[in-house]
Short mmCIF file of C-alpha atoms in Angstrom, two decimals:
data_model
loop_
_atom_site.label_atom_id
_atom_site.label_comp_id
_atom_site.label_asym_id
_atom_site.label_seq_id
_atom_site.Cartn_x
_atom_site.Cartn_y
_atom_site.Cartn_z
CA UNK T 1 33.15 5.85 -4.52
CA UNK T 2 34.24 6.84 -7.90
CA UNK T 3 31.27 8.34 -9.78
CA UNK T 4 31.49 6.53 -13.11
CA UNK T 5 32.00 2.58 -12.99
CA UNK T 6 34.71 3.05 -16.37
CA UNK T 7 36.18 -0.50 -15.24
CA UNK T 8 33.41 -2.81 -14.32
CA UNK T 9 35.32 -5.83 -13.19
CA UNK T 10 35.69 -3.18 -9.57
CA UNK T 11 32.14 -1.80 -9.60
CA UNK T 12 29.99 -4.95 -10.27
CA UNK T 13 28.16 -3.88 -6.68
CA UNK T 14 27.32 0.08 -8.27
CA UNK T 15 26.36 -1.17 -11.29
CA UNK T 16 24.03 -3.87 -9.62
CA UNK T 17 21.93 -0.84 -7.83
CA UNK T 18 21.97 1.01 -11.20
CA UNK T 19 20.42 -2.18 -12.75
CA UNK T 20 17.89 -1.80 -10.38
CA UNK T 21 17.46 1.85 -10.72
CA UNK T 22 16.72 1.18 -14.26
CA UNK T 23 14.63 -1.70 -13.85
CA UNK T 24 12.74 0.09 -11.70
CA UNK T 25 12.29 3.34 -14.04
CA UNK T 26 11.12 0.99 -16.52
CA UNK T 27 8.53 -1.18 -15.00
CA UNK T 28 6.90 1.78 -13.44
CA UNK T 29 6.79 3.93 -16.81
CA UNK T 30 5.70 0.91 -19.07
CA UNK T 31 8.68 1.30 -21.05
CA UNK T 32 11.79 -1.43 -22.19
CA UNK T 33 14.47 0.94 -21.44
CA UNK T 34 15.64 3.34 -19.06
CA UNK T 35 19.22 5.43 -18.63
CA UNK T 36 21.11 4.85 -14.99
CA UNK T 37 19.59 8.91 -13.96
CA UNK T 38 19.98 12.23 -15.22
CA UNK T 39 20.29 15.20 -12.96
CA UNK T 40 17.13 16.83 -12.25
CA UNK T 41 13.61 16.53 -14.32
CA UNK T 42 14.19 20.05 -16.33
CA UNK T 43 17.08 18.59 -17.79
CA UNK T 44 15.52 15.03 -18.45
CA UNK T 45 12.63 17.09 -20.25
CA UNK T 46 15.17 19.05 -22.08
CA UNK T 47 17.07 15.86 -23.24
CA UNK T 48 14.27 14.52 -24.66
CA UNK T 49 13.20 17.51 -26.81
CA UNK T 50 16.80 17.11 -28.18
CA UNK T 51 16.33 13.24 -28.48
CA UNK T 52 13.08 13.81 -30.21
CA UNK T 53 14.58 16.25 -32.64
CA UNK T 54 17.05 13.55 -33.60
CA UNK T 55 14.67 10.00 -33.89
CA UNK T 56 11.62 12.04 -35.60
CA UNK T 57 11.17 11.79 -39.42
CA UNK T 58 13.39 13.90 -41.71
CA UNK T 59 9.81 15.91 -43.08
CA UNK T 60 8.81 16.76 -38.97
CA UNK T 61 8.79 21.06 -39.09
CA UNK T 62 11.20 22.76 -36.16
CA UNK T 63 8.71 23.28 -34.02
CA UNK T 64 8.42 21.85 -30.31
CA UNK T 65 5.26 22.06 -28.59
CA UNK T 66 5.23 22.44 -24.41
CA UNK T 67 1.68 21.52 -22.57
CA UNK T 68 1.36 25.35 -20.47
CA UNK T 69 0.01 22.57 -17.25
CA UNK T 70 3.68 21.35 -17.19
CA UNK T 71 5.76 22.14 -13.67
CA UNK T 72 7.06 26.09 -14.43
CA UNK T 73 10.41 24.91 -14.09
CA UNK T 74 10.48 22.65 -16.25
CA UNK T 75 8.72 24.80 -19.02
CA UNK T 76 11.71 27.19 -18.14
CA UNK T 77 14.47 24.57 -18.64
CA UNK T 78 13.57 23.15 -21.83
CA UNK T 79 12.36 26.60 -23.58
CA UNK T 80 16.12 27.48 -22.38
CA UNK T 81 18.01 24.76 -23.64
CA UNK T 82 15.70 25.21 -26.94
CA UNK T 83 16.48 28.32 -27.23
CA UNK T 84 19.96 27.97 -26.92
CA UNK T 85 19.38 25.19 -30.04
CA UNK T 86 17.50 27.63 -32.31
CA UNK T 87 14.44 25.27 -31.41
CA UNK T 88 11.14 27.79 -31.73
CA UNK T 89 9.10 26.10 -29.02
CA UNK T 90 4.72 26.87 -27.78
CA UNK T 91 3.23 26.76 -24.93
CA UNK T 92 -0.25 25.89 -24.94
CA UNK T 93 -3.24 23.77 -23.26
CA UNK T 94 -3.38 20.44 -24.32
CA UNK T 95 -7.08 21.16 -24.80
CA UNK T 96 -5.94 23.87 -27.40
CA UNK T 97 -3.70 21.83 -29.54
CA UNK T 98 -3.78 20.98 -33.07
CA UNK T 99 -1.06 18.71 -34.80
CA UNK T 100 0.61 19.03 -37.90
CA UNK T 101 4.15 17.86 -39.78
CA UNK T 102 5.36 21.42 -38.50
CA UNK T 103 6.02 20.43 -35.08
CA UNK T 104 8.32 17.34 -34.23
CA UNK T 105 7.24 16.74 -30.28
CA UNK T 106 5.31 17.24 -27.45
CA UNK T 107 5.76 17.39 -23.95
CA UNK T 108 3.13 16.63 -21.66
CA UNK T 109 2.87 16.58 -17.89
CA UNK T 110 0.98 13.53 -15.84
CA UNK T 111 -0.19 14.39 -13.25
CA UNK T 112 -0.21 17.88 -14.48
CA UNK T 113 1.40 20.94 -12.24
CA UNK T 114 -2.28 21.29 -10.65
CA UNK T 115 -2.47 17.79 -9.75
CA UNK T 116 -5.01 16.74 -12.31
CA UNK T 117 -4.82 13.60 -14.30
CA UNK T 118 -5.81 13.57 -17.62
CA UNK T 119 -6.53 10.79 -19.93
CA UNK T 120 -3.82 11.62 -22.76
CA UNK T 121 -4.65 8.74 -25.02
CA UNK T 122 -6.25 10.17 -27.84
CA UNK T 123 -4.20 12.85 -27.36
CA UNK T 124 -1.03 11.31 -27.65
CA UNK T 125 -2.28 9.21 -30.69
CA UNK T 126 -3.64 12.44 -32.49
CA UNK T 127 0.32 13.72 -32.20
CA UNK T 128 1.66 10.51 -32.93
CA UNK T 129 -0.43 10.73 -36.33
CA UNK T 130 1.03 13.36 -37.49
CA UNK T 131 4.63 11.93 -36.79
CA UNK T 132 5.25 13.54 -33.26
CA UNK T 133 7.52 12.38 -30.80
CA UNK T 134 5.52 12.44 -27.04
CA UNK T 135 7.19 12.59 -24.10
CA UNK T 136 4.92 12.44 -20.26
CA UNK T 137 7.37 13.92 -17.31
CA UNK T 138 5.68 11.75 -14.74
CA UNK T 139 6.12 10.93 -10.96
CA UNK T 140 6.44 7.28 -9.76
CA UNK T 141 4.77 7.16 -6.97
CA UNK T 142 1.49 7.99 -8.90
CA UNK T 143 2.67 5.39 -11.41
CA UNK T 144 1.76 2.78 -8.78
CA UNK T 145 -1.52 3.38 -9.01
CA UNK T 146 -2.47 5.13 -12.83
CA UNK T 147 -1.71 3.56 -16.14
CA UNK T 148 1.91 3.75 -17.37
CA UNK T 149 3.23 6.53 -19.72
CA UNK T 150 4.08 3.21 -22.00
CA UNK T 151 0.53 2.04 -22.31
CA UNK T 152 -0.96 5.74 -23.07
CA UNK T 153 1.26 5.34 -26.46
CA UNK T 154 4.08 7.62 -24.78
CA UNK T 155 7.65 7.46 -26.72
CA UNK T 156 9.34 8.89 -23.69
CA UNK T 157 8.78 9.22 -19.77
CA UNK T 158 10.87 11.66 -17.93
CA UNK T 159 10.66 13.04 -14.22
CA UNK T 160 12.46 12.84 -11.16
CA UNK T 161 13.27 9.83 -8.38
CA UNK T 162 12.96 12.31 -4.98
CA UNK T 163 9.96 11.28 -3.73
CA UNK T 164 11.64 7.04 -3.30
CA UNK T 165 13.53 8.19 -0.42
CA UNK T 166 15.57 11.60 -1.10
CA UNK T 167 14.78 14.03 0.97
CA UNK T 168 13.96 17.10 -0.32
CA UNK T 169 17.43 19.36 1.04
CA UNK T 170 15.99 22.65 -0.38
CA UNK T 171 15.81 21.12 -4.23
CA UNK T 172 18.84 18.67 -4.66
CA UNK T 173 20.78 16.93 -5.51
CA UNK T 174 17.92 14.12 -6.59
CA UNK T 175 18.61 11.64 -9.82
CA UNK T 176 16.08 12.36 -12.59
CA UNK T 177 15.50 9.25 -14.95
CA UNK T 178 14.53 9.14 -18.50
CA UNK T 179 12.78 5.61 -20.06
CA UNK T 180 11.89 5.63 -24.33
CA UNK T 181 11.17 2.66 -26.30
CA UNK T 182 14.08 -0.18 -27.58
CA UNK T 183 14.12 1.61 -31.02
CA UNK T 184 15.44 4.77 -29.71
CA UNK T 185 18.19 3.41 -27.38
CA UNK T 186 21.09 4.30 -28.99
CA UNK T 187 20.08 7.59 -28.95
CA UNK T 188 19.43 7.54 -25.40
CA UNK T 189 21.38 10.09 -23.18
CA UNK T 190 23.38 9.34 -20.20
CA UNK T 191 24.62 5.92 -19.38
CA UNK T 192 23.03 2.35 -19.54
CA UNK T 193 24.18 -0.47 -17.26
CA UNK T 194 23.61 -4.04 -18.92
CA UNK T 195 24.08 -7.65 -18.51
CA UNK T 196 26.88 -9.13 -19.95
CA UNK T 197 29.27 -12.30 -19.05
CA UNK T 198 32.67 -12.30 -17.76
CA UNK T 199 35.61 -14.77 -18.95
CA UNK T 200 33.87 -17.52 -16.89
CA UNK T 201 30.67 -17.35 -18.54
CA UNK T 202 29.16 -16.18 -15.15
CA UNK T 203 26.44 -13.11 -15.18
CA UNK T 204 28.41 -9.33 -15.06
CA UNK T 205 27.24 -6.12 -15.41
CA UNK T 206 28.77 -3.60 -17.23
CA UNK T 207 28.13 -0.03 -18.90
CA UNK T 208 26.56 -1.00 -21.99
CA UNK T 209 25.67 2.37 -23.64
CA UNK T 210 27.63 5.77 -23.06
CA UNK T 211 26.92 8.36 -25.46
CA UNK T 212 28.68 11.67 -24.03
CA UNK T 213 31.62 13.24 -26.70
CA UNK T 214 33.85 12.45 -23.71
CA UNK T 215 33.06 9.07 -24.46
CA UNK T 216 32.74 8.65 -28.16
CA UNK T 217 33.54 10.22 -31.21
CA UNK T 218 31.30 13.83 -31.27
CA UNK T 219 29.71 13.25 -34.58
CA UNK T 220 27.81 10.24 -32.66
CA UNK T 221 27.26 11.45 -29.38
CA UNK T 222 24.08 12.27 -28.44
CA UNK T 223 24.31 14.24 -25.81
CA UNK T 224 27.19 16.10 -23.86
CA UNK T 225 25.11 15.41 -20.65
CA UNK T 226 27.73 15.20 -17.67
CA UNK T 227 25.86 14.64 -14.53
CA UNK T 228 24.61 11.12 -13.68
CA UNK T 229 23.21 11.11 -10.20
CA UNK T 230 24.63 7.50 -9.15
CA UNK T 231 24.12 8.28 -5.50
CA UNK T 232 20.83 9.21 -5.54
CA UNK T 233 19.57 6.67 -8.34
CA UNK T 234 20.85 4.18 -5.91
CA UNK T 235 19.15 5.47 -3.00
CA UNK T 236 15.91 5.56 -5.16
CA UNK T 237 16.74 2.26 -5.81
CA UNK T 238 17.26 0.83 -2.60
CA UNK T 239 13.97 2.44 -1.45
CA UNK T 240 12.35 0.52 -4.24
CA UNK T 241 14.31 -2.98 -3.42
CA UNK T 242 12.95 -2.50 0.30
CA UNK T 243 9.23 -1.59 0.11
CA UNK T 244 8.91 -4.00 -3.13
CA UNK T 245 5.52 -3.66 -5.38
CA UNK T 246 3.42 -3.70 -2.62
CA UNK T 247 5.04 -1.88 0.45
CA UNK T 248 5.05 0.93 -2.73
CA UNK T 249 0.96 0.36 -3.49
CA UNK T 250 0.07 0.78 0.34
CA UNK T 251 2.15 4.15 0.18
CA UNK T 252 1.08 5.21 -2.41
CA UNK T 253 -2.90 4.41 -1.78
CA UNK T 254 -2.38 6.11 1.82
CA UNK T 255 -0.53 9.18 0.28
CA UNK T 256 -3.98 9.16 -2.18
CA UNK T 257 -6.27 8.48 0.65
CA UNK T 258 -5.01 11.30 2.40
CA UNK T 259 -5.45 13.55 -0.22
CA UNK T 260 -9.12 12.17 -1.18
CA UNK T 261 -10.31 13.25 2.80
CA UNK T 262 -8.42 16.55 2.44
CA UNK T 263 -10.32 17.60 -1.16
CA UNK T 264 -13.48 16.14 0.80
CA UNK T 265 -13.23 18.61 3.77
CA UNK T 266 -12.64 21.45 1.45
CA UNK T 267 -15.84 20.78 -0.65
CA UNK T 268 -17.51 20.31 2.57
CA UNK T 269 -16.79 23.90 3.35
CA UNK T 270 -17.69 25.46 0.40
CA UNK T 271 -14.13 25.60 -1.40
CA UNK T 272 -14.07 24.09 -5.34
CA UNK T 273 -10.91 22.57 -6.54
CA UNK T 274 -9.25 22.95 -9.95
CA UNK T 275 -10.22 19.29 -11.14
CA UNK T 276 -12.08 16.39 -9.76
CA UNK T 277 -9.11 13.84 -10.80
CA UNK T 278 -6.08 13.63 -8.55
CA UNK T 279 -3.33 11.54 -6.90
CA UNK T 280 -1.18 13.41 -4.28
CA UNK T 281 -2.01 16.93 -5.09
CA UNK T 282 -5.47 19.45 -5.28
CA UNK T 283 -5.22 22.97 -6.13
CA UNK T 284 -8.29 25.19 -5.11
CA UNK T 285 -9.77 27.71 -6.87
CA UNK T 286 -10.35 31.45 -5.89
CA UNK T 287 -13.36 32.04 -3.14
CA UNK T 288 -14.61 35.27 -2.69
CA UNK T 289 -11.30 37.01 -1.72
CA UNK T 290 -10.44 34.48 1.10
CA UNK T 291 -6.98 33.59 -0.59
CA UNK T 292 -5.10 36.27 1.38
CA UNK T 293 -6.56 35.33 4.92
CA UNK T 294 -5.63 32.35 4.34
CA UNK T 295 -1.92 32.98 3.29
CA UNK T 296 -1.83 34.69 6.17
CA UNK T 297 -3.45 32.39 8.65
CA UNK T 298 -0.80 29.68 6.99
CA UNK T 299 1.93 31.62 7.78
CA UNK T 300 1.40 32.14 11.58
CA UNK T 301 0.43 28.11 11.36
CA UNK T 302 4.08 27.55 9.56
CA UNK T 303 2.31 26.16 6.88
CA UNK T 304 3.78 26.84 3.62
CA UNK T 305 1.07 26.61 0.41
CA UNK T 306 1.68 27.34 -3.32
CA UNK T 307 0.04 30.08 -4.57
CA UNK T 308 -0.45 30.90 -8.34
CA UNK T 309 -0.65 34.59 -9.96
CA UNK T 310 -4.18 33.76 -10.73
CA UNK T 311 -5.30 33.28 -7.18
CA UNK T 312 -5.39 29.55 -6.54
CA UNK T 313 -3.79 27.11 -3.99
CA UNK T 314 -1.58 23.95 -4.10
CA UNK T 315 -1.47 21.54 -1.62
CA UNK T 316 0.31 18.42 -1.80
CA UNK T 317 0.85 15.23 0.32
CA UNK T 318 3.53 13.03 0.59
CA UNK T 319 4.17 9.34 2.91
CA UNK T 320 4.99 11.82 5.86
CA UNK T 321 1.78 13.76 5.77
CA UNK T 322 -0.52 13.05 8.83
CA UNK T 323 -4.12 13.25 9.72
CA UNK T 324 -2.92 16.11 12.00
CA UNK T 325 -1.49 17.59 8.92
CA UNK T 326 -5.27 17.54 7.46
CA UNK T 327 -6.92 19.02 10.60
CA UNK T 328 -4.50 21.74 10.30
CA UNK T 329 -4.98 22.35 6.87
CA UNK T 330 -9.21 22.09 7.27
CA UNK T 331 -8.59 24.58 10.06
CA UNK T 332 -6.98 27.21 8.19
CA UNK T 333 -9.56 27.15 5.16
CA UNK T 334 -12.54 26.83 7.86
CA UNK T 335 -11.54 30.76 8.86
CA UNK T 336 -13.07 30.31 12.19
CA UNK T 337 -15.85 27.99 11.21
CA UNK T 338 -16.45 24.49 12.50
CA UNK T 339 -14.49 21.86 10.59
CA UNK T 340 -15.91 18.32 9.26
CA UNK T 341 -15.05 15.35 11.27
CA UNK T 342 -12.25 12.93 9.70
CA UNK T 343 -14.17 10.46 10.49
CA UNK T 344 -16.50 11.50 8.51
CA UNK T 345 -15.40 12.29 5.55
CA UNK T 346 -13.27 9.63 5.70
CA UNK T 347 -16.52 7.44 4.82
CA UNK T 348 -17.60 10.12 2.50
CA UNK T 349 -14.68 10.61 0.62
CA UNK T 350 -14.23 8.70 -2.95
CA UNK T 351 -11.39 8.30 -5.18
CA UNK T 352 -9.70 10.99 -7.18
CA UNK T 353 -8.21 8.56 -9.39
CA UNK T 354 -9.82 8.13 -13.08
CA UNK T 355 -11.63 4.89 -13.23
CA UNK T 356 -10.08 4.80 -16.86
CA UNK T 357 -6.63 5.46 -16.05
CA UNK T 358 -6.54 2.80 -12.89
CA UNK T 359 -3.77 1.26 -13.20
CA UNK T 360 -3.94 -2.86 -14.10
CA UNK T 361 -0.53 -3.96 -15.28
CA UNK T 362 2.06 -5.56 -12.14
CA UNK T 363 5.29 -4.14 -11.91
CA UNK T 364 8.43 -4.67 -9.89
CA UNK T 365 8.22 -8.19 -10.15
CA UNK T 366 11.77 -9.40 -10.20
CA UNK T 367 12.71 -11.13 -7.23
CA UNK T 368 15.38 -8.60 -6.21
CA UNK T 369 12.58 -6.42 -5.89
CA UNK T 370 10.53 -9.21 -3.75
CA UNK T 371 13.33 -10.37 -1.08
CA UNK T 372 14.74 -7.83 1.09
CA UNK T 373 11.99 -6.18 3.39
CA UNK T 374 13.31 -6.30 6.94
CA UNK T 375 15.99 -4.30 7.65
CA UNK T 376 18.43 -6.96 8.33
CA UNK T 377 18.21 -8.55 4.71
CA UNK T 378 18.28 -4.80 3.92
CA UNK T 379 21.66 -3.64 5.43
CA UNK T 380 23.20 -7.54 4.28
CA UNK T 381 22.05 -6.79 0.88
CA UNK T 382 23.56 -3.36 0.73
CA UNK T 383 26.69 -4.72 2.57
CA UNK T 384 26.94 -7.78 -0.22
CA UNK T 385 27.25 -4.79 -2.74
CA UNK T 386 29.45 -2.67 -1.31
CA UNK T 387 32.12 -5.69 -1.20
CA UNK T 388 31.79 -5.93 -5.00
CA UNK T 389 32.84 -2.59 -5.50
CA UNK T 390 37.05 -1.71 -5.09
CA UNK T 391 36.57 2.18 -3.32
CA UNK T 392 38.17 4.62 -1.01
CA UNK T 393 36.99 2.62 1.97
CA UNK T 394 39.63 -0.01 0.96
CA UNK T 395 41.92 0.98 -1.60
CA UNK T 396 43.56 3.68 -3.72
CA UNK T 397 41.52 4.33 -6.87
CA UNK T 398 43.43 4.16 -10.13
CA UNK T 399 41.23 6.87 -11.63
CA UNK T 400 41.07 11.01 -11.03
CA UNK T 401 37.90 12.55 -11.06
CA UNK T 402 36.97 15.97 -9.81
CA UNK T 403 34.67 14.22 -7.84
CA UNK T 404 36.30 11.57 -6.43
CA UNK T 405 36.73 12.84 -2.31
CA UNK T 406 35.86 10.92 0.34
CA UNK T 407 33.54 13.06 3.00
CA UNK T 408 34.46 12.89 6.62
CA UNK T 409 31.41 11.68 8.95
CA UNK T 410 31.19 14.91 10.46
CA UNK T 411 30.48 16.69 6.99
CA UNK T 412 27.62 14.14 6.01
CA UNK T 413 26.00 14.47 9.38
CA UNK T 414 24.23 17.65 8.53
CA UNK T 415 22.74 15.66 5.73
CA UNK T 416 20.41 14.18 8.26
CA UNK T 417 18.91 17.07 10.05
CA UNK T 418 15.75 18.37 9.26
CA UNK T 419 16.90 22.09 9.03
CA UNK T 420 19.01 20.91 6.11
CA UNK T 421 17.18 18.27 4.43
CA UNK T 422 13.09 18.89 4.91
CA UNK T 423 13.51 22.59 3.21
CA UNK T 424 10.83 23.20 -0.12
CA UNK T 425 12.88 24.42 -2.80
CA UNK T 426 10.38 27.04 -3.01
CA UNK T 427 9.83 28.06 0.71
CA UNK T 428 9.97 31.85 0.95
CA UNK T 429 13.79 33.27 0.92
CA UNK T 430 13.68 34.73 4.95
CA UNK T 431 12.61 30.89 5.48
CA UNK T 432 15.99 29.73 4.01
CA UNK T 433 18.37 32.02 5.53
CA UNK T 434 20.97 29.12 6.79
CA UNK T 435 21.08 27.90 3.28
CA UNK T 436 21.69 31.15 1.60
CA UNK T 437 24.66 31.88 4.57
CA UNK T 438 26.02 29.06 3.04
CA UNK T 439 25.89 29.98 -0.21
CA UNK T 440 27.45 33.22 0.55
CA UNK T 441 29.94 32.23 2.06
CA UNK T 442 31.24 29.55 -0.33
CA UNK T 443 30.80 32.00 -2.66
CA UNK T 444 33.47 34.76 -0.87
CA UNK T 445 35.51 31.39 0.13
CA UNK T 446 35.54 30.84 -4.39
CA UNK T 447 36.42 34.41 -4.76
CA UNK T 448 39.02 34.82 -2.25
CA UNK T 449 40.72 31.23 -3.79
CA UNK T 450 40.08 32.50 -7.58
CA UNK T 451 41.40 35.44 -7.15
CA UNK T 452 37.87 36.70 -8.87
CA UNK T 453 35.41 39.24 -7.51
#
C-alpha cells in the first residue's frame, strides 16, 4: 500500500487502523492527542525537545535538560539533533536537578533505563513552575498497570510501539508515537488522522494535521520529519484491537509477575538490585567480583544480559519469557549453589510496582477496542479494512512514491523466522553475523549501482 493516505476517499481502511493507533497512544499515556507514529523513540524524544523549544514561553533560557537514567540511545539522539540546533543540552539525575527560567524542558524516562519507577510528580510540577516543558519517553505495556504520563502533569509522552506485537528484527523498523496535550496540537509533528464527514454526511476519516515543509508552507512547518511508520503503527494497533484492555492487563501483570519471582530469587541468593520499584526490568548491582563469571556462565547458556561500565546487570522480561527462562537465569547467578524453588518464591514474592503510582484510570474503552478477540472476528475485521483501501493488490496507484513496491511472498517470508526477527539490537556483533552479510552486501550491491566506492 501507498505509505501516505494523501487522498482519503481510497484509504478510509489505513486511516481507520491509524485512528486506532492513536487512540490507543492516547488512552494509555493519559493524554487528548497523539500523531499516527514517528520512526523510532530517539527521534520521538528529539521531536519533542524541538516542539518544546517552540510552545514554551518567549522568557524560557536555551537550555534543555536530559534525566542521565534515560535509555543511552536516546540521550545520544536528542543531544545530536540538539546539537545540530545550537541547543546546549545537561545531563543529570533527576535527584540532582534544580529549575530555573534558563532551561525550557526536560526529558524524563519512566520506567527509567534501570527499570526503576519513580514517582515524578513533584518533580514534574517543580519544572513546570518554572515554565518547563516535560516530556516522559514511556513504554505501554507498563502503562497498563502505572499511572499515565498525563496524570503525573506530563506535557508530552514519547516512546516506542515494539513491544504490541513487532518483533524485535535486530532494532527495526518499529513505529514510535508521540501524545502532548490539545493546546500544543498544531505544533505536533508527523501526521494526525481525524474524523470528518463525507458529502453524505456519513462518518470519514481523513488526515487532519500534516505539518512537514513538503506539506505546508516552511515558515509553518513544524517539523521536516519524513518517516511515519504506518505499517508498524498498524500492527501495534491491531495487537491492541485483539487483546483489548484486559487481554493487555493479564500480559502485562504476567510479564510483572515474572519479573517480581525473578528479583525474589536473586535476593534470595544474596544479590541486591538497583531499586526496589519495577515493572518488566531489574538491574543488579555489583557482588564481590561475580559479574564476570557470570558473563561468562551466560554466554555458554546463550543467554545474552546487559552489562553497564559500572559493573551491573540488566535483565528484562517480555510476554514470551518462561518460568524456564527464570530457572535458567537463577541458575547462572546461583554459581553452583542450590537455587530457590519457584514455587516458593512465587508465594514470597510481592509487587515491584509503587503502591502510589498503581495505576486507577480505564483505558481502551471504545468498543473497537472491546469486539474482536477470536481470531475469526480478527482476520474479518482486518479483511473489512483492507477492502476500504484502493492498493496494489487491486489496482494501479495514481501516486509515485519511493516507497511504493509491492514485496513478493518469498521476500517477506524471512520476516517470520526467528534468525531474522528475535535478534537484540544489542546482541554482541559475532552473534549477528547474517545480518551484517547483509548489510555488506547491499552495501557493494549500492556501490557497484552508484558508481561510488
Amino acid at each position: 500500500t501507498q505509505y501516505t493516505p494523501y487522498q482519503p476517499e481510497i484509504a478510509q481502511g489505513r486511516l481507520e487502523a491509524l485512528l486506532n493507533f492513536q487512540t490507543m497512544v492516547s488512552d494509555l499515556t493519559g493524554l487528548p492527542i497523539a500523531n499516527a507514529s514517528l520512526l523510532d523513540e530517539g527521534t520521538s524524544a528529539a521531536e519533542a525537545m524541538t516542539m518544546s523549544r517552540d510552545v514554551c514561553d518567549a522568557e524560557q533560557g536555551a537550555t534543555y535538560l536530559i534525566a542521565s537514567d534515560c535509555h543511552p540511545q536516546t540521550i545520544e539522539v536528542v543531544r545530536t539533533r540538539a546539537e545540530a540546533l545550537g541547543i546546549p543540552t545537561k545531563v543529570l539525575a533527576p535527584a540532582e536537578m534544580k529549575f530555573s527560567k534558563d532551561a525550557f524542558g526536560l526529558l524524563l524516562q519512566y520506567p527509567n533505563t534501570f527499570g526503576s519507577i519513580e514517582d515524578y510528580e513533584k518533580l514534574i510540577a517543580s519544572a513546570k513552575k518554572e515554565g518547563l516543558i516535560v516530556t516522559l519517553a514511556t513504554d505501554l505495556l507498563a502503562l497498563c498497570l502505572i499511572k499515565a504520563p498525563g496524570e503525573m502533569g506530563a506535557d508530552i509522552a514519547v516512546g516506542t510501539s515494539q513491544r504490541f506485537g513487532v518483533p524485535l528484527g535486530y532494532g527495526g523498523p518499529h513505529a514510535a508515537f508521540f501524545a502532548t496535550k490539545d493546546e500544543f496540537k498544531r505544533r505536533l509533528p508527523g501526521r494526525l488522522i481525524g474524523v470528518s464527514k463525507d458529502d453524505q454526511g456519513a462518518q470519514a476519516y481523513r488526515m487532519a494535521l500534516q505539518t512537514r515543509e513538503q506539506h505546508i508552507r516552511r515558515d509553518k512547518a513544524t517539523s521536516n520529519i519524513c518517516t511515519a511508520q504506518a505499517l508498524l503503527a498498524i500492527m501495534a494497533s491491531m495487537y491492541a484491537v485483539y487483546h483489548g484492555p484486559e487481554g493487555l492487563k493479564v500480559i502485562a501483570e504476567r510479564t510483572h509477575a515474572l519479573t517480581s519471582i525473578l528479583a525474589a530469587g536473586l535476593k534470595k541468593l544474596g544479590y541486591k538490585l538497583q531499586g526496589e520499584s519495577f515493572f518488566d526490568t531489574i538491574t543488579v548491582l555489583e557482588n564481590d567480583n561475580l559479574i564476570n563469571q557470570i558473563e561468562a556462565a551466560a554466554e555458554g547458556a546463550e543467554i545474552n544480559f546487559r552489562t553497564t561500565v559500572s559493573g551491573q546487570i540488566g535483565i528484562s522480561f517480555d510476554e514470551k519469557t518462561q518460568l524456564i527462562d527464570i530457572e535458567k537465569i537463577l541458575t547462572l547467578f546461583a554459581l553452583g549453589k542450590a537455587t530457590p524453588r519457584l514455587e516458593d518464591l512465587a508465594k514470597d514474592a510481592g509487587t515491584g510496582l509503587p503502591k502510589a503510582l498503581v495505576r486507577k484510570s480505564a483505558y481502551l474503552q471504545h468498543p473497537i477496542f472491546n469486539a474482536y478477540h477470536s481470531e475469526t472476528e480478527m482476520m474479518r475485521y482486518i479483511r473489512k479494512l483492507e477492502g476500504r483501501d484502493l492498493s496494489l493488490t487491486r489496482s494501479m496507484i495514481p501516486l509515485g512514491s519511493c516507497t511504493m513496491k509491492l514485496n513478493a511472498a518469498s521476500e517477506l517470508y524471512p520476516i517470520t523466522w526467528p534468525e531474522v526477527n528475535a535478534l537484540h539490537p544489542f546482541v554482541p556483533l559475532e552473534q549477528a553475523a547474517g545480518y551484517l552479510e547483509l548489510f555488506h552486501t547491499l552495501e557493494n550491491y549500492l556501490a557497484a549501482c552508484t558508481g561510488f566506492d
